Amino acid sequence: SQTIHQWPATLVQPVGSPLSLECTVEGTSNPNLYWYRQAAGRGLQLLFYSVGIGQISSEVPQNLSASRPQDRQFILSSKKLLLSDSGFYLCAWSAGGQETQYFGPGTRLLVL
Amino acid sequence: SQQGEEDPQALSIQEGENATMNCSYKTSINNLQWYRQNSGRGLVHLILIRSNEREKHSGRLRVTLDTSKKSSSLLITASRAADTASYFCATDPGSGYSTLTFGKGTMLLVSP
């Protein structure tokens, strides 16, 4: 069966520090991968999606970047965090050609 | 930008009662999905309804879709305390990459 992991679970970082959040998927090959951000009391905002290694599409201009160095690994990064980067970050995957997405447990990021 | 808008924002009911949540959207869709999120956790897919379907059932869940009104509803029958969670609708334009657009969600509280 397929499993999706995210780490860390929580993170407190100072403004201006770098960020690296990791997401890995097990039990499937060539998944579509997604990064979402959820602000308190709001829905999910799609940040990036990837349909293959090295292929990244950005949905909104922002202070963040994403990379997919391996088929089942998706990384969210920032060189310098802003206060507005605080939120709940969710990684998700879907099988190619399938509409349903499967979410990881999320990373709660607090930038102080 | 938010595509789906759920209504109500919050709903409080007693165990055994039915819960109905509504979702409105603005643009054409290939399918509409409902997800559930327990507090501080990732989202779990509940049900998908395609644009050529009007109603779908899964256990205690019943989803309707009216593409002429660009609206959907999720009915949870005989609710349980364990149904307490936030419920989100997500629209899929059918781009092939499952780029879902989520609403802000309805927070459901089911009291014993």
Short mmCIF file of C-alpha atoms in Angstrom, two decimals:
data_model
loop_
_atom_site.label_atom_id
_atom_site.label_comp_id
_atom_site.label_asym_id
_atom_site.label_seq_id
_atom_site.Cartn_x
_atom_site.Cartn_y
_atom_site.Cartn_z
CA SER A 1 0.00 0.00 0.00
CA GLN A 2 1.02 3.59 -0.54
CA THR A 3 2.29 5.82 2.27
CA ILE A 4 3.24 9.47 2.31
CA HIS A 5 5.60 10.94 4.88
CA GLN A 6 6.36 14.52 5.81
CA TRP A 7 8.94 15.90 8.18
CA PRO A 8 9.41 17.60 10.40
CA ALA A 9 5.95 17.62 12.01
CA THR A 10 6.47 21.04 13.55
CA LEU A 11 9.08 23.71 13.04
CA VAL A 12 9.77 27.07 14.65
CA GLN A 13 12.15 29.25 12.67
CA PRO A 14 13.34 32.86 12.93
CA VAL A 15 12.63 35.36 10.19
CA GLY A 16 15.37 35.31 7.58
CA SER A 17 16.41 31.71 8.20
CA PRO A 18 16.35 29.02 5.47
CA LEU A 19 13.72 26.31 5.19
CA SER A 20 13.64 22.76 3.92
CA LEU A 21 10.57 20.55 4.23
CA GLU A 22 10.65 17.05 2.87
CA CYS A 23 7.95 14.78 1.55
CA THR A 24 8.39 11.20 0.41
CA VAL A 25 5.95 8.70 -1.03
CA GLU A 26 6.25 4.92 -0.77
CA GLY A 27 4.55 2.17 -2.69
CA THR A 28 3.97 3.90 -6.01
CA SER A 29 5.98 5.04 -9.02
CA ASN A 30 5.92 8.30 -10.95
CA PRO A 31 3.31 9.99 -8.78
CA ASN A 32 2.12 13.54 -9.31
CA LEU A 33 3.23 15.50 -6.24
CA TYR A 34 1.77 18.65 -4.70
CA TRP A 35 2.63 21.20 -2.02
CA TYR A 36 -0.20 23.13 -0.35
CA ARG A 37 -0.25 25.78 2.35
CA GLN A 38 -3.15 26.18 4.75
CA ALA A 39 -3.41 29.38 6.74
CA ALA A 40 -5.39 29.31 9.99
CA GLY A 41 -9.12 29.00 9.34
CA ARG A 42 -8.71 28.91 5.59
CA GLY A 43 -8.70 26.41 2.79
CA LEU A 44 -5.71 24.99 1.02
CA GLN A 45 -3.68 27.01 -1.44
CA LEU A 46 -1.80 25.04 -4.07
CA LEU A 47 1.83 26.18 -4.13
CA PHE A 48 3.61 23.76 -6.47
CA TYR A 49 2.95 20.56 -8.35
CA SER A 50 5.23 18.15 -10.16
CA VAL A 51 4.50 15.48 -12.75
CA GLY A 52 8.04 14.11 -12.88
CA ILE A 53 11.64 14.41 -11.70
CA GLY A 54 12.88 17.95 -12.17
CA GLN A 55 9.48 19.17 -13.42
CA ILE A 56 8.01 21.82 -11.14
CA SER A 57 5.05 24.11 -11.77
CA SER A 58 4.41 27.08 -9.52
CA GLU A 59 0.87 28.26 -8.91
CA VAL A 60 1.56 31.51 -7.07
CA PRO A 61 4.49 33.91 -6.86
CA GLN A 62 6.11 33.61 -3.47
CA ASN A 63 9.15 33.33 -1.31
CA LEU A 64 9.26 29.55 -1.64
CA SER A 65 10.65 27.08 -4.17
CA ALA A 66 10.22 23.36 -4.74
CA SER A 67 12.40 20.62 -6.10
CA ARG A 68 11.95 16.97 -7.00
CA PRO A 69 15.37 15.34 -6.96
CA GLN A 70 13.98 11.78 -6.99
CA ASP A 71 10.79 10.20 -8.29
CA ARG A 72 9.14 9.97 -4.88
CA GLN A 73 10.75 12.90 -3.09
CA PHE A 74 9.42 16.45 -3.06
CA ILE A 75 11.17 19.26 -1.20
CA LEU A 76 9.86 22.71 -0.28
CA SER A 77 12.52 25.34 0.38
CA SER A 78 13.14 28.96 1.15
CA LYS A 79 16.36 30.91 1.37
CA LYS A 80 14.96 33.50 3.79
CA LEU A 81 11.71 32.96 5.67
CA LEU A 82 9.14 35.72 6.12
CA LEU A 83 6.56 36.03 8.88
CA SER A 84 3.88 35.44 6.26
CA ASP A 85 5.34 31.99 5.51
CA SER A 86 3.87 30.66 8.74
CA GLY A 87 1.20 28.04 8.19
CA PHE A 88 0.40 24.38 7.82
CA TYR A 89 2.17 22.81 4.84
CA LEU A 90 0.67 19.73 3.27
CA CYS A 91 2.18 17.43 0.70
CA ALA A 92 -0.05 15.25 -1.45
CA TRP A 93 0.27 12.74 -4.26
CA SER A 94 -1.95 11.37 -6.97
CA ALA A 95 -1.47 8.55 -9.44
CA GLY A 96 -0.97 9.65 -13.02
CA GLY A 97 -4.34 10.10 -14.71
CA GLN A 98 -6.23 9.79 -11.42
CA GLU A 99 -8.05 12.68 -9.78
CA THR A 100 -7.97 11.71 -6.12
CA GLN A 101 -5.17 13.15 -4.00
CA TYR A 102 -3.71 11.54 -0.89
CA PHE A 103 -2.33 13.82 1.77
CA GLY A 104 0.53 13.58 4.21
CA PRO A 105 0.21 14.49 7.89
CA GLY A 106 1.49 18.03 7.35
CA THR A 107 4.19 20.29 8.80
CA ARG A 108 3.23 23.17 11.02
CA LEU A 109 5.66 26.07 10.48
CA LEU A 110 5.84 29.06 12.77
CA VAL A 111 8.10 31.91 11.72
CA LEU A 112 8.96 34.31 14.54
CA SER B 1 -7.86 32.02 -5.54
CA GLN B 2 -10.66 30.06 -3.89
CA GLN B 3 -12.92 28.26 -6.33
CA GLY B 4 -15.25 26.47 -3.95
CA GLU B 5 -17.05 28.25 -1.14
CA GLU B 6 -18.58 26.10 1.57
CA ASP B 7 -21.66 27.01 3.51
CA PRO B 8 -22.11 27.14 6.44
CA GLN B 9 -18.68 27.98 7.82
CA ALA B 10 -19.53 26.11 11.01
CA LEU B 11 -22.24 23.61 11.93
CA SER B 12 -23.06 22.19 15.35
CA ILE B 13 -25.44 19.23 15.69
CA GLN B 14 -26.27 16.35 18.02
CA GLU B 15 -25.33 12.74 17.41
CA GLY B 16 -27.89 10.99 15.25
CA GLU B 17 -28.86 14.12 13.34
CA ASN B 18 -28.06 14.69 9.69
CA ALA B 19 -25.47 17.26 8.60
CA THR B 20 -25.69 19.07 5.28
CA MET B 21 -22.87 21.17 3.85
CA ASN B 22 -23.01 23.13 0.63
CA CYS B 23 -20.36 24.15 -1.87
CA SER B 24 -20.58 26.69 -4.65
CA TYR B 25 -18.01 27.21 -7.37
CA LYS B 26 -17.45 29.57 -10.26
CA THR B 27 -15.91 27.89 -13.30
CA SER B 28 -16.43 24.70 -15.28
CA ILE B 29 -15.29 21.49 -13.65
CA ASN B 30 -14.45 17.93 -14.63
CA ASN B 31 -15.22 16.64 -11.15
CA LEU B 32 -15.81 17.82 -7.59
CA GLN B 33 -14.38 16.11 -4.54
CA TRP B 34 -15.06 16.25 -0.82
CA TYR B 35 -12.31 15.87 1.74
CA ARG B 36 -12.29 15.68 5.50
CA GLN B 37 -9.67 17.09 7.85
CA ASN B 38 -9.40 16.27 11.52
CA SER B 39 -7.85 19.05 13.57
CA GLY B 40 -4.16 19.46 12.81
CA ARG B 41 -4.05 16.53 10.42
CA GLY B 42 -3.85 15.92 6.71
CA LEU B 43 -6.90 15.67 4.47
CA VAL B 44 -8.68 12.43 3.71
CA HIS B 45 -10.58 11.91 0.47
CA LEU B 46 -14.25 11.10 0.97
CA ILE B 47 -15.98 11.04 -2.38
CA LEU B 48 -15.65 12.22 -5.98
CA ILE B 49 -18.55 13.15 -8.24
CA ARG B 50 -18.05 13.77 -11.94
CA SER B 51 -19.64 16.59 -13.90
CA ASN B 52 -22.01 14.18 -15.67
CA GLU B 53 -23.28 12.71 -12.38
CA ARG B 54 -26.04 14.19 -10.24
CA GLU B 55 -25.85 12.10 -7.08
CA LYS B 56 -23.48 9.68 -5.45
CA HIS B 57 -23.55 7.64 -2.26
CA SER B 58 -20.84 6.16 -0.09
CA GLY B 59 -21.89 4.65 3.23
CA ARG B 60 -23.50 7.44 5.27
CA LEU B 61 -22.42 10.06 2.73
CA ARG B 62 -24.58 11.43 -0.04
CA VAL B 63 -23.24 13.98 -2.51
CA THR B 64 -25.24 15.89 -5.09
CA LEU B 65 -23.99 18.05 -7.93
CA ASP B 66 -25.93 20.67 -9.90
CA THR B 67 -23.68 21.95 -12.67
CA SER B 68 -26.32 24.44 -13.85
CA LYS B 69 -26.19 26.13 -10.44
CA LYS B 70 -22.50 25.36 -9.94
CA SER B 71 -23.20 23.86 -6.55
CA SER B 72 -22.78 20.65 -4.60
CA SER B 73 -23.96 19.37 -1.27
CA LEU B 74 -22.60 16.79 1.15
CA LEU B 75 -25.05 15.04 3.45
CA ILE B 76 -23.84 12.98 6.38
CA THR B 77 -26.66 10.89 7.79
CA ALA B 78 -26.95 9.68 11.39
CA SER B 79 -23.90 11.66 12.43
CA ARG B 80 -21.50 10.45 15.11
CA ALA B 81 -19.13 12.30 17.41
CA ALA B 82 -16.29 10.86 15.32
CA ASP B 83 -17.59 12.85 12.32
CA THR B 84 -16.38 16.03 14.02
CA ALA B 85 -13.94 17.57 11.54
CA SER B 86 -13.61 20.19 8.82
CA TYR B 87 -15.03 19.31 5.42
CA PHE B 88 -13.71 20.80 2.19
CA CYS B 89 -14.95 20.70 -1.35
CA ALA B 90 -12.37 20.76 -4.12
CA THR B 91 -12.95 21.37 -7.80
CA ASP B 92 -10.92 19.77 -10.57
CA PRO B 93 -10.95 21.48 -13.97
CA GLY B 94 -9.70 18.31 -15.63
CA SER B 95 -6.29 19.56 -16.69
CA GLY B 96 -4.89 16.06 -16.31
CA TYR B 97 -2.73 16.87 -13.31
CA SER B 98 -5.50 16.97 -10.71
CA THR B 99 -4.84 20.61 -9.80
CA LEU B 100 -7.57 20.90 -7.21
CA THR B 101 -8.88 24.21 -5.90
CA PHE B 102 -10.18 24.00 -2.35
CA GLY B 103 -12.79 26.04 -0.52
CA LYS B 104 -12.38 27.34 3.03
CA GLY B 105 -14.27 24.44 4.54
CA THR B 106 -17.15 23.79 6.91
CA MET B 107 -16.26 22.98 10.50
CA LEU B 108 -18.65 20.32 11.80
CA LEU B 109 -19.08 19.66 15.51
CA VAL B 110 -21.12 16.63 16.50
CA SER B 111 -21.96 16.51 20.20
CA PRO B 112 -22.69 13.23 22.00
#
